[in-house]
């Protein structure tokens, strides 16, 4: 009776459910630890984790609701594309500036991040049109996808270039999986790579004083981040220890990266559970750099476990997609799995200083509002698309049992007795 109740309550793939619950537990533990600076400012030890727990609870109910919706109804995400575009335009002019970026839109007492709605809308948009693609309409669908996704990414890019690149990359991979002609994709890839190289080259040759004076604030920020990352590890000759050896000096430019490295070094193999110190020094320890806190408090083993959870998520999404007979849920599963996994890898790469700071949160683990709920929506979509597969498997089992010839077993038993 109990297992039947759980089966009815928690639909969809059980592996995805296990990954979701594991990430939620890790999120509660690490955000509780990493929000010490917020608790100190608010003079309330429980306020930050209660806020985060409330958003996780809302996200859980979102998952429970979405898992019961037939996958065909997710085509409504098409309507989210123009709505998201409108919200992004409004945010450009009326958005709230937080940490030097105008990414949030205030609605009453709440703030939302339109780029998160844009991401999930774009996934549904691409999945829907790929599912309708045939040889006779391939050109029209390809042009529609490029225009729709390209416009959305252009609206996101001025304030959040990393999110725009992430979204376009995921949509590009979905088109590749959807068997759009390689020639068309190659042309888009060539244009995109050329544009990025041109932008990086232009930023590299512009002097710092001119960049600060004439370039938009976000362009100047990109230039500084790229330069800091490329110069990381270089120490001025004047920075010397008493014995004459070079000394590593923590400055305003390398502050985040330096404390992330200290956190990783402190953690070692097994970590310092609940005893990390860099949470008090590392900016955005509960968001952009939460993986560094995970490595400090859970050690290398804990960090590998979190990494494997996201890898397992992508692998399982691939397995589920391969079982889908219909194209739309197949592409939805793959799109949701890709955007969660690639965003997670980007966050981890920033924490260990493989790439410049991007501002991408660790899905479901980092402290957030809109991002947490939308991430839960991705899981809900995956579970909804996989629940049909589970129902089909159970039906196959029931049919196979019903088709068993029990009379043959009876005759076999009589022969053995004889």
Tab-separated table of C-alpha atoms in Angstrom:
chain	number	residue	atom	x	y	z
A	1	UNK	CA	0.000	0.000	0.000
A	2	UNK	CA	2.770	2.428	0.954
A	3	UNK	CA	4.785	1.730	-2.205
A	4	UNK	CA	1.665	2.153	-4.343
A	5	UNK	CA	1.017	5.537	-2.736
A	6	UNK	CA	4.596	6.653	-3.369
A	7	UNK	CA	4.376	5.447	-6.947
A	8	UNK	CA	1.219	7.470	-7.517
A	9	UNK	CA	2.626	10.573	-5.792
A	10	UNK	CA	6.090	10.532	-7.375
A	11	UNK	CA	5.640	9.871	-11.054
A	12	UNK	CA	8.362	9.730	-13.642
A	13	UNK	CA	11.835	8.286	-13.561
A	14	UNK	CA	13.064	7.317	-10.091
A	15	UNK	CA	16.714	8.042	-10.918
A	16	UNK	CA	15.830	11.648	-11.789
A	17	UNK	CA	13.904	11.887	-8.519
A	18	UNK	CA	16.933	10.635	-6.559
A	19	UNK	CA	19.226	13.181	-8.247
A	20	UNK	CA	16.735	15.973	-7.569
A	21	UNK	CA	16.379	15.102	-3.869
A	22	UNK	CA	20.154	14.688	-3.431
A	23	UNK	CA	20.816	18.139	-4.931
A	24	UNK	CA	18.119	19.685	-2.720
A	25	UNK	CA	19.701	18.218	0.423
A	26	UNK	CA	23.179	19.418	-0.599
A	27	UNK	CA	21.719	22.840	-1.377
A	28	UNK	CA	20.131	23.211	2.067
A	29	UNK	CA	23.342	22.184	3.836
A	30	UNK	CA	25.706	24.346	1.816
A	31	UNK	CA	23.527	27.449	1.558
A	32	UNK	CA	22.986	27.311	5.340
A	33	UNK	CA	26.746	27.309	5.768
A	34	UNK	CA	27.620	29.771	2.988
A	35	UNK	CA	25.168	32.540	3.947
A	36	UNK	CA	27.028	33.503	7.122
A	37	UNK	CA	27.717	37.011	5.814
A	38	UNK	CA	24.019	37.578	5.048
A	39	UNK	CA	23.023	36.280	8.489
A	40	UNK	CA	25.533	38.663	10.065
A	41	UNK	CA	24.159	41.668	8.149
A	42	UNK	CA	20.546	40.782	8.916
A	43	UNK	CA	21.258	39.862	12.555
A	44	UNK	CA	19.207	36.718	11.993
A	45	UNK	CA	20.873	33.323	11.827
A	46	UNK	CA	17.867	31.530	10.289
A	47	UNK	CA	16.539	34.122	7.834
A	48	UNK	CA	18.751	33.236	4.800
A	49	UNK	CA	18.162	29.491	4.980
A	50	UNK	CA	14.425	29.920	5.627
A	51	UNK	CA	14.186	32.069	2.504
A	52	UNK	CA	16.094	29.516	0.445
A	53	UNK	CA	14.095	26.646	1.924
A	54	UNK	CA	10.868	28.427	1.004
A	55	UNK	CA	11.941	28.715	-2.638
A	56	UNK	CA	12.985	25.051	-2.681
A	57	UNK	CA	9.584	24.125	-1.243
A	58	UNK	CA	7.827	26.173	-3.936
A	59	UNK	CA	10.039	24.474	-6.520
A	60	UNK	CA	9.135	21.058	-5.108
A	61	UNK	CA	5.427	21.799	-5.562
A	62	UNK	CA	6.216	22.983	-9.108
A	63	UNK	CA	7.829	19.603	-9.787
A	64	UNK	CA	4.878	17.736	-8.264
A	65	UNK	CA	2.487	19.734	-10.456
A	66	UNK	CA	4.442	19.517	-13.719
A	67	UNK	CA	5.167	15.781	-13.446
A	68	UNK	CA	1.446	15.067	-13.932
A	69	UNK	CA	1.038	17.160	-17.078
A	70	UNK	CA	1.081	15.295	-20.426
A	71	UNK	CA	4.149	16.326	-22.406
A	72	UNK	CA	2.117	17.667	-25.341
A	73	UNK	CA	0.860	20.534	-23.163
A	74	UNK	CA	4.411	21.872	-22.787
A	75	UNK	CA	4.055	23.303	-26.285
A	76	UNK	CA	2.578	26.287	-24.400
A	77	UNK	CA	6.214	27.284	-23.809
A	78	UNK	CA	6.050	28.740	-27.315
A	79	UNK	CA	4.022	31.614	-25.861
A	80	UNK	CA	6.804	32.231	-23.360
A	81	UNK	CA	9.178	33.354	-26.093
A	82	UNK	CA	7.476	36.687	-26.975
A	83	UNK	CA	6.582	37.255	-23.298
A	84	UNK	CA	10.213	36.711	-22.273
A	85	UNK	CA	11.409	39.035	-25.036
A	86	UNK	CA	9.027	41.735	-23.802
A	87	UNK	CA	10.205	41.300	-20.191
A	88	UNK	CA	13.836	41.532	-21.292
A	89	UNK	CA	13.157	44.794	-23.136
A	90	UNK	CA	11.366	46.220	-20.078
A	91	UNK	CA	14.290	45.123	-17.879
A	92	UNK	CA	16.723	47.085	-20.070
A	93	UNK	CA	14.941	50.319	-19.174
A	94	UNK	CA	13.305	49.629	-15.818
A	95	UNK	CA	15.367	46.799	-14.334
A	96	UNK	CA	17.057	46.843	-10.946
A	97	UNK	CA	20.850	47.144	-10.875
A	98	UNK	CA	22.365	44.452	-8.649
A	99	UNK	CA	26.141	43.912	-8.503
A	100	UNK	CA	26.656	46.082	-11.576
A	101	UNK	CA	24.190	44.194	-13.795
A	102	UNK	CA	20.634	45.176	-14.685
A	103	UNK	CA	19.152	41.665	-14.829
A	104	UNK	CA	16.246	41.825	-12.392
A	105	UNK	CA	12.771	43.229	-12.817
A	106	UNK	CA	10.877	44.371	-9.746
A	107	UNK	CA	7.215	43.382	-9.520
A	108	UNK	CA	5.767	44.723	-6.298
A	109	UNK	CA	7.732	43.291	-3.390
A	110	UNK	CA	9.270	40.577	-5.581
A	111	UNK	CA	12.002	40.547	-8.190
A	112	UNK	CA	12.222	38.162	-11.124
A	113	UNK	CA	15.014	37.373	-13.562
A	114	UNK	CA	13.523	37.405	-17.088
A	115	UNK	CA	16.534	35.610	-18.572
A	116	UNK	CA	15.547	32.466	-16.621
A	117	UNK	CA	12.080	32.511	-18.197
A	118	UNK	CA	13.727	33.125	-21.566
A	119	UNK	CA	15.915	30.029	-21.198
A	120	UNK	CA	13.101	27.585	-20.485
A	121	UNK	CA	10.917	29.206	-23.180
A	122	UNK	CA	13.692	28.833	-25.738
A	123	UNK	CA	14.136	25.140	-24.869
A	124	UNK	CA	10.424	24.534	-25.463
A	125	UNK	CA	10.489	26.654	-28.640
A	126	UNK	CA	13.373	24.693	-30.171
A	127	UNK	CA	11.971	21.310	-29.082
A	128	UNK	CA	8.577	22.073	-30.636
A	129	UNK	CA	9.878	23.178	-34.030
A	130	UNK	CA	12.450	20.372	-34.218
A	131	UNK	CA	9.632	17.882	-33.621
A	132	UNK	CA	7.765	19.334	-36.630
A	133	UNK	CA	10.755	19.383	-38.951
A	134	UNK	CA	10.523	17.445	-42.227
A	135	UNK	CA	12.659	17.556	-45.381
A	136	UNK	CA	10.166	19.834	-47.129
A	137	UNK	CA	10.058	22.459	-44.352
A	138	UNK	CA	13.601	22.215	-42.952
A	139	UNK	CA	14.731	25.584	-44.336
A	140	UNK	CA	11.727	27.426	-42.911
A	141	UNK	CA	12.062	25.795	-39.484
A	142	UNK	CA	15.820	26.414	-39.367
A	143	UNK	CA	15.328	30.110	-40.148
A	144	UNK	CA	12.566	30.345	-37.525
A	145	UNK	CA	14.779	28.752	-34.879
A	146	UNK	CA	17.767	30.977	-35.620
A	147	UNK	CA	15.692	34.163	-35.655
A	148	UNK	CA	13.767	33.295	-32.472
A	149	UNK	CA	16.736	32.065	-30.431
A	150	UNK	CA	19.103	34.678	-31.873
A	151	UNK	CA	16.771	37.552	-30.978
A	152	UNK	CA	16.347	36.256	-27.449
A	153	UNK	CA	20.110	35.872	-26.973
A	154	UNK	CA	20.740	39.376	-28.314
A	155	UNK	CA	18.338	40.765	-25.714
A	156	UNK	CA	20.041	38.798	-22.915
A	157	UNK	CA	23.650	39.478	-23.984
A	158	UNK	CA	24.066	43.171	-23.001
A	159	UNK	CA	23.592	42.425	-19.291
A	160	UNK	CA	24.341	38.694	-19.163
A	161	UNK	CA	26.662	37.550	-21.944
A	162	UNK	CA	27.430	34.182	-20.324
A	163	UNK	CA	23.733	33.271	-20.160
A	164	UNK	CA	23.262	34.277	-23.803
A	165	UNK	CA	26.215	32.103	-24.869
A	166	UNK	CA	24.990	29.211	-22.700
A	167	UNK	CA	21.474	29.374	-24.137
A	168	UNK	CA	22.601	29.634	-27.740
A	169	UNK	CA	25.079	26.775	-27.252
A	170	UNK	CA	22.382	24.487	-25.814
A	171	UNK	CA	19.938	25.351	-28.615
A	172	UNK	CA	22.720	24.727	-31.142
A	173	UNK	CA	23.342	21.265	-29.637
A	174	UNK	CA	19.605	20.528	-29.740
A	175	UNK	CA	19.559	21.396	-33.462
A	176	UNK	CA	22.577	19.155	-33.996
A	177	UNK	CA	20.827	16.287	-32.209
A	178	UNK	CA	17.665	17.110	-34.185
A	179	UNK	CA	19.604	16.373	-37.377
A	180	UNK	CA	19.605	19.854	-38.841
A	181	UNK	CA	21.987	19.800	-41.788
A	182	UNK	CA	25.645	20.102	-40.799
A	183	UNK	CA	26.228	22.702	-43.495
A	184	UNK	CA	23.689	25.074	-41.931
A	185	UNK	CA	25.000	24.515	-38.416
A	186	UNK	CA	28.586	24.949	-39.590
A	187	UNK	CA	27.706	28.315	-41.082
A	188	UNK	CA	26.104	29.468	-37.822
A	189	UNK	CA	29.072	28.177	-35.812
A	190	UNK	CA	31.520	30.018	-38.076
A	191	UNK	CA	29.575	33.284	-37.741
A	192	UNK	CA	29.321	32.890	-33.958
A	193	UNK	CA	32.995	32.040	-33.417
A	194	UNK	CA	34.079	34.880	-35.694
A	195	UNK	CA	31.866	37.322	-33.774
A	196	UNK	CA	33.246	36.209	-30.391
A	197	UNK	CA	36.848	36.409	-31.596
A	198	UNK	CA	36.215	39.852	-33.073
A	199	UNK	CA	34.684	41.048	-29.799
A	200	UNK	CA	37.534	39.620	-27.690
A	201	UNK	CA	40.145	41.063	-30.047
A	202	UNK	CA	38.513	44.484	-29.952
A	203	UNK	CA	38.360	44.456	-26.153
A	204	UNK	CA	41.989	43.360	-25.934
A	205	UNK	CA	43.363	46.262	-27.984
A	206	UNK	CA	41.241	48.983	-26.354
A	207	UNK	CA	43.273	50.781	-23.639
A	208	UNK	CA	41.868	50.617	-20.109
A	209	UNK	CA	41.313	54.363	-19.778
A	210	UNK	CA	39.333	54.493	-23.025
A	211	UNK	CA	37.350	51.397	-22.027
A	212	UNK	CA	36.312	52.984	-18.722
A	213	UNK	CA	35.497	56.297	-20.383
A	214	UNK	CA	33.645	55.303	-23.541
A	215	UNK	CA	32.652	51.620	-23.458
A	216	UNK	CA	29.419	50.495	-21.782
A	217	UNK	CA	29.893	49.262	-18.219
A	218	UNK	CA	29.284	45.614	-19.114
A	219	UNK	CA	31.870	45.672	-21.926
A	220	UNK	CA	34.413	47.129	-19.530
A	221	UNK	CA	33.519	44.389	-17.025
A	222	UNK	CA	34.043	41.669	-19.646
A	223	UNK	CA	37.401	43.171	-20.571
A	224	UNK	CA	38.551	43.236	-16.932
A	225	UNK	CA	37.428	39.653	-16.271
A	226	UNK	CA	39.199	38.309	-19.356
A	227	UNK	CA	42.380	40.189	-18.516
A	228	UNK	CA	42.323	39.053	-14.890
A	229	UNK	CA	41.873	35.432	-15.939
A	230	UNK	CA	44.619	35.559	-18.560
A	231	UNK	CA	47.030	37.213	-16.098
A	232	UNK	CA	46.132	34.947	-13.176
A	233	UNK	CA	49.186	33.494	-11.482
A	234	UNK	CA	51.484	36.290	-12.587
A	235	UNK	CA	53.026	38.098	-9.621
A	236	UNK	CA	54.695	41.484	-9.779
A	237	UNK	CA	58.465	41.341	-9.382
A	238	UNK	CA	58.209	43.874	-6.567
A	239	UNK	CA	56.131	41.374	-4.542
A	240	UNK	CA	58.913	39.469	-2.773
A	241	UNK	CA	59.226	37.498	0.405
A	242	UNK	CA	62.047	38.209	2.869
A	243	UNK	CA	64.116	35.412	1.310
A	244	UNK	CA	63.799	36.979	-2.139
A	245	UNK	CA	61.237	34.527	-3.560
A	246	UNK	CA	58.143	35.735	-5.368
A	247	UNK	CA	55.087	36.304	-3.180
A	248	UNK	CA	51.481	35.905	-4.189
A	249	UNK	CA	49.587	39.079	-3.379
A	250	UNK	CA	45.808	39.157	-3.034
A	251	UNK	CA	44.402	42.309	-4.624
A	252	UNK	CA	40.953	43.606	-5.511
A	253	UNK	CA	41.388	42.141	-9.010
A	254	UNK	CA	42.115	38.553	-7.934
A	255	UNK	CA	40.212	38.556	-4.624
A	256	UNK	CA	37.454	36.130	-5.655
A	257	UNK	CA	39.709	33.655	-7.418
A	258	UNK	CA	42.310	33.731	-4.633
A	259	UNK	CA	39.828	32.944	-1.873
A	260	UNK	CA	38.231	30.226	-4.018
A	261	UNK	CA	41.662	28.601	-4.306
A	262	UNK	CA	42.183	28.897	-0.558
A	263	UNK	CA	38.815	27.207	0.028
A	264	UNK	CA	39.747	24.334	-2.291
A	265	UNK	CA	43.144	23.937	-0.614
A	266	UNK	CA	41.566	23.946	2.858
A	267	UNK	CA	39.126	21.186	1.933
A	268	UNK	CA	41.658	18.569	0.955
A	269	UNK	CA	40.233	15.125	0.263
A	270	UNK	CA	37.527	14.750	2.923
A	271	UNK	CA	36.772	18.415	3.672
A	272	UNK	CA	35.938	20.378	6.815
A	273	UNK	CA	32.215	19.725	7.445
A	274	UNK	CA	30.662	22.849	8.922
A	275	UNK	CA	34.092	24.335	9.688
A	276	UNK	CA	34.910	26.201	6.492
A	277	UNK	CA	36.334	29.700	6.842
A	278	UNK	CA	36.249	31.084	3.297
A	279	UNK	CA	32.475	31.478	3.392
A	280	UNK	CA	33.181	34.604	5.469
A	281	UNK	CA	35.556	36.078	2.879
A	282	UNK	CA	34.465	34.812	-0.530
A	283	UNK	CA	31.965	37.122	-2.278
A	284	UNK	CA	28.895	35.292	-3.584
A	285	UNK	CA	29.935	32.190	-1.608
A	286	UNK	CA	26.286	31.079	-1.631
A	287	UNK	CA	25.809	31.601	-5.387
A	288	UNK	CA	28.520	31.923	-8.035
A	289	UNK	CA	31.252	30.326	-5.891
A	290	UNK	CA	29.242	27.801	-3.903
A	291	UNK	CA	31.177	24.927	-5.492
A	292	UNK	CA	34.350	26.272	-3.838
A	293	UNK	CA	32.523	26.098	-0.481
A	294	UNK	CA	31.411	22.548	-1.305
A	295	UNK	CA	35.033	21.594	-1.977
A	296	UNK	CA	36.119	23.195	1.309
A	297	UNK	CA	33.456	21.565	3.483
A	298	UNK	CA	32.898	18.287	1.608
A	299	UNK	CA	36.399	17.912	0.200
A	300	UNK	CA	37.458	16.497	-3.139
A	301	UNK	CA	35.245	13.446	-2.594
A	302	UNK	CA	32.183	15.599	-2.011
A	303	UNK	CA	32.975	17.758	-5.027
A	304	UNK	CA	33.296	14.673	-7.218
A	305	UNK	CA	29.985	13.377	-5.877
A	306	UNK	CA	28.226	16.628	-6.858
A	307	UNK	CA	29.891	16.549	-10.271
A	308	UNK	CA	28.779	12.952	-10.795
A	309	UNK	CA	25.197	13.889	-9.904
A	310	UNK	CA	25.058	16.288	-12.856
A	311	UNK	CA	26.838	13.823	-15.143
A	312	UNK	CA	24.349	11.128	-14.085
A	313	UNK	CA	21.521	13.572	-14.795
A	314	UNK	CA	22.715	14.097	-18.372
A	315	UNK	CA	23.340	10.397	-18.954
A	316	UNK	CA	19.906	9.483	-17.610
A	317	UNK	CA	18.259	12.167	-19.746
A	318	UNK	CA	19.983	10.651	-22.780
A	319	UNK	CA	18.678	7.197	-21.869
A	320	UNK	CA	15.131	8.498	-21.354
A	321	UNK	CA	15.219	10.475	-24.599
A	322	UNK	CA	16.309	7.397	-26.527
A	323	UNK	CA	13.183	5.584	-25.279
A	324	UNK	CA	10.786	8.342	-26.379
A	325	UNK	CA	8.812	7.474	-29.480
A	326	UNK	CA	7.599	11.042	-29.982
A	327	UNK	CA	10.053	13.752	-30.923
A	328	UNK	CA	8.740	16.624	-28.817
A	329	UNK	CA	9.252	15.016	-25.357
A	330	UNK	CA	12.563	13.597	-26.584
A	331	UNK	CA	13.928	17.049	-27.398
A	332	UNK	CA	12.435	18.528	-24.231
A	333	UNK	CA	14.277	15.988	-22.068
A	334	UNK	CA	17.545	16.544	-23.903
A	335	UNK	CA	17.230	20.341	-23.812
A	336	UNK	CA	16.464	20.421	-20.083
A	337	UNK	CA	19.294	17.994	-19.306
A	338	UNK	CA	21.789	19.896	-21.454
A	339	UNK	CA	21.100	23.327	-20.002
A	340	UNK	CA	21.272	22.060	-16.397
A	341	UNK	CA	24.464	20.074	-16.940
A	342	UNK	CA	26.350	22.658	-18.994
A	343	UNK	CA	25.428	25.446	-16.560
A	344	UNK	CA	26.646	23.288	-13.670
A	345	UNK	CA	29.945	22.588	-15.432
A	346	UNK	CA	30.373	26.319	-16.122
A	347	UNK	CA	29.838	27.171	-12.451
A	348	UNK	CA	32.338	24.503	-11.361
A	349	UNK	CA	34.882	25.667	-13.947
A	350	UNK	CA	34.695	29.216	-12.558
A	351	UNK	CA	35.171	27.975	-8.983
A	352	UNK	CA	38.383	26.119	-9.898
A	353	UNK	CA	39.569	28.994	-12.151
A	354	UNK	CA	39.371	27.178	-15.487
A	355	UNK	CA	37.360	29.983	-17.102
A	356	UNK	CA	36.700	33.666	-16.263
A	357	UNK	CA	33.959	34.547	-13.793
A	358	UNK	CA	30.590	34.178	-15.528
A	359	UNK	CA	27.969	34.645	-12.812
A	360	UNK	CA	26.234	31.327	-13.531
A	361	UNK	CA	24.699	29.723	-10.404
A	362	UNK	CA	25.021	26.014	-9.677
A	363	UNK	CA	21.588	24.645	-10.671
A	364	UNK	CA	19.375	23.830	-7.696
A	365	UNK	CA	22.308	24.181	-5.266
A	366	UNK	CA	23.074	27.913	-5.360
A	367	UNK	CA	20.884	30.295	-3.407
A	368	UNK	CA	18.308	31.874	-5.665
A	369	UNK	CA	14.701	32.743	-6.274
A	370	UNK	CA	13.692	32.692	-9.922
A	371	UNK	CA	16.603	30.426	-10.867
A	372	UNK	CA	15.671	27.857	-8.196
A	373	UNK	CA	12.027	27.663	-9.276
A	374	UNK	CA	12.872	27.488	-12.998
A	375	UNK	CA	15.466	24.787	-12.319
A	376	UNK	CA	12.775	22.778	-10.532
A	377	UNK	CA	10.557	23.326	-13.584
A	378	UNK	CA	13.220	21.650	-15.751
A	379	UNK	CA	13.132	18.626	-13.461
A	380	UNK	CA	9.327	18.641	-13.600
A	381	UNK	CA	9.408	18.624	-17.396
A	382	UNK	CA	11.884	15.723	-17.467
A	383	UNK	CA	9.747	13.730	-15.020
A	384	UNK	CA	6.564	14.481	-16.938
A	385	UNK	CA	8.083	13.243	-20.197
A	386	UNK	CA	9.509	10.153	-18.482
A	387	UNK	CA	6.289	9.244	-16.651
A	388	UNK	CA	4.718	8.187	-19.943
A	389	UNK	CA	7.658	5.836	-20.490
A	390	UNK	CA	7.138	4.278	-17.055
A	391	UNK	CA	3.423	3.823	-17.732
A	392	UNK	CA	4.220	2.165	-21.065
A	393	UNK	CA	6.728	-0.186	-19.415
A	394	UNK	CA	4.179	-1.197	-16.772
A	395	UNK	CA	1.575	-1.782	-19.485
A	396	UNK	CA	4.004	-4.016	-21.372
A	397	UNK	CA	4.667	-6.022	-18.211
A	398	UNK	CA	0.961	-6.382	-17.482
A	399	UNK	CA	0.261	-7.492	-21.064
A	400	UNK	CA	3.071	-10.028	-20.973
A	401	UNK	CA	1.678	-11.471	-17.728
A	402	UNK	CA	-1.822	-11.550	-19.168
A	403	UNK	CA	-0.609	-13.404	-22.267
A	404	UNK	CA	1.075	-16.178	-20.311
A	405	UNK	CA	-0.451	-19.572	-21.142
A	406	UNK	CA	-1.165	-20.900	-17.654
A	407	UNK	CA	-2.733	-24.087	-19.075
A	408	UNK	CA	0.664	-25.119	-20.415
A	409	UNK	CA	2.093	-24.743	-16.904
A	410	UNK	CA	-0.683	-26.945	-15.528
A	411	UNK	CA	-0.063	-29.664	-18.103
A	412	UNK	CA	3.699	-29.459	-17.464
A	413	UNK	CA	3.104	-29.879	-13.730
A	414	UNK	CA	0.900	-32.969	-14.323
A	415	UNK	CA	3.552	-34.537	-16.580
A	416	UNK	CA	6.210	-33.987	-13.933
A	417	UNK	CA	4.013	-35.534	-11.274
A	418	UNK	CA	3.346	-38.509	-13.553
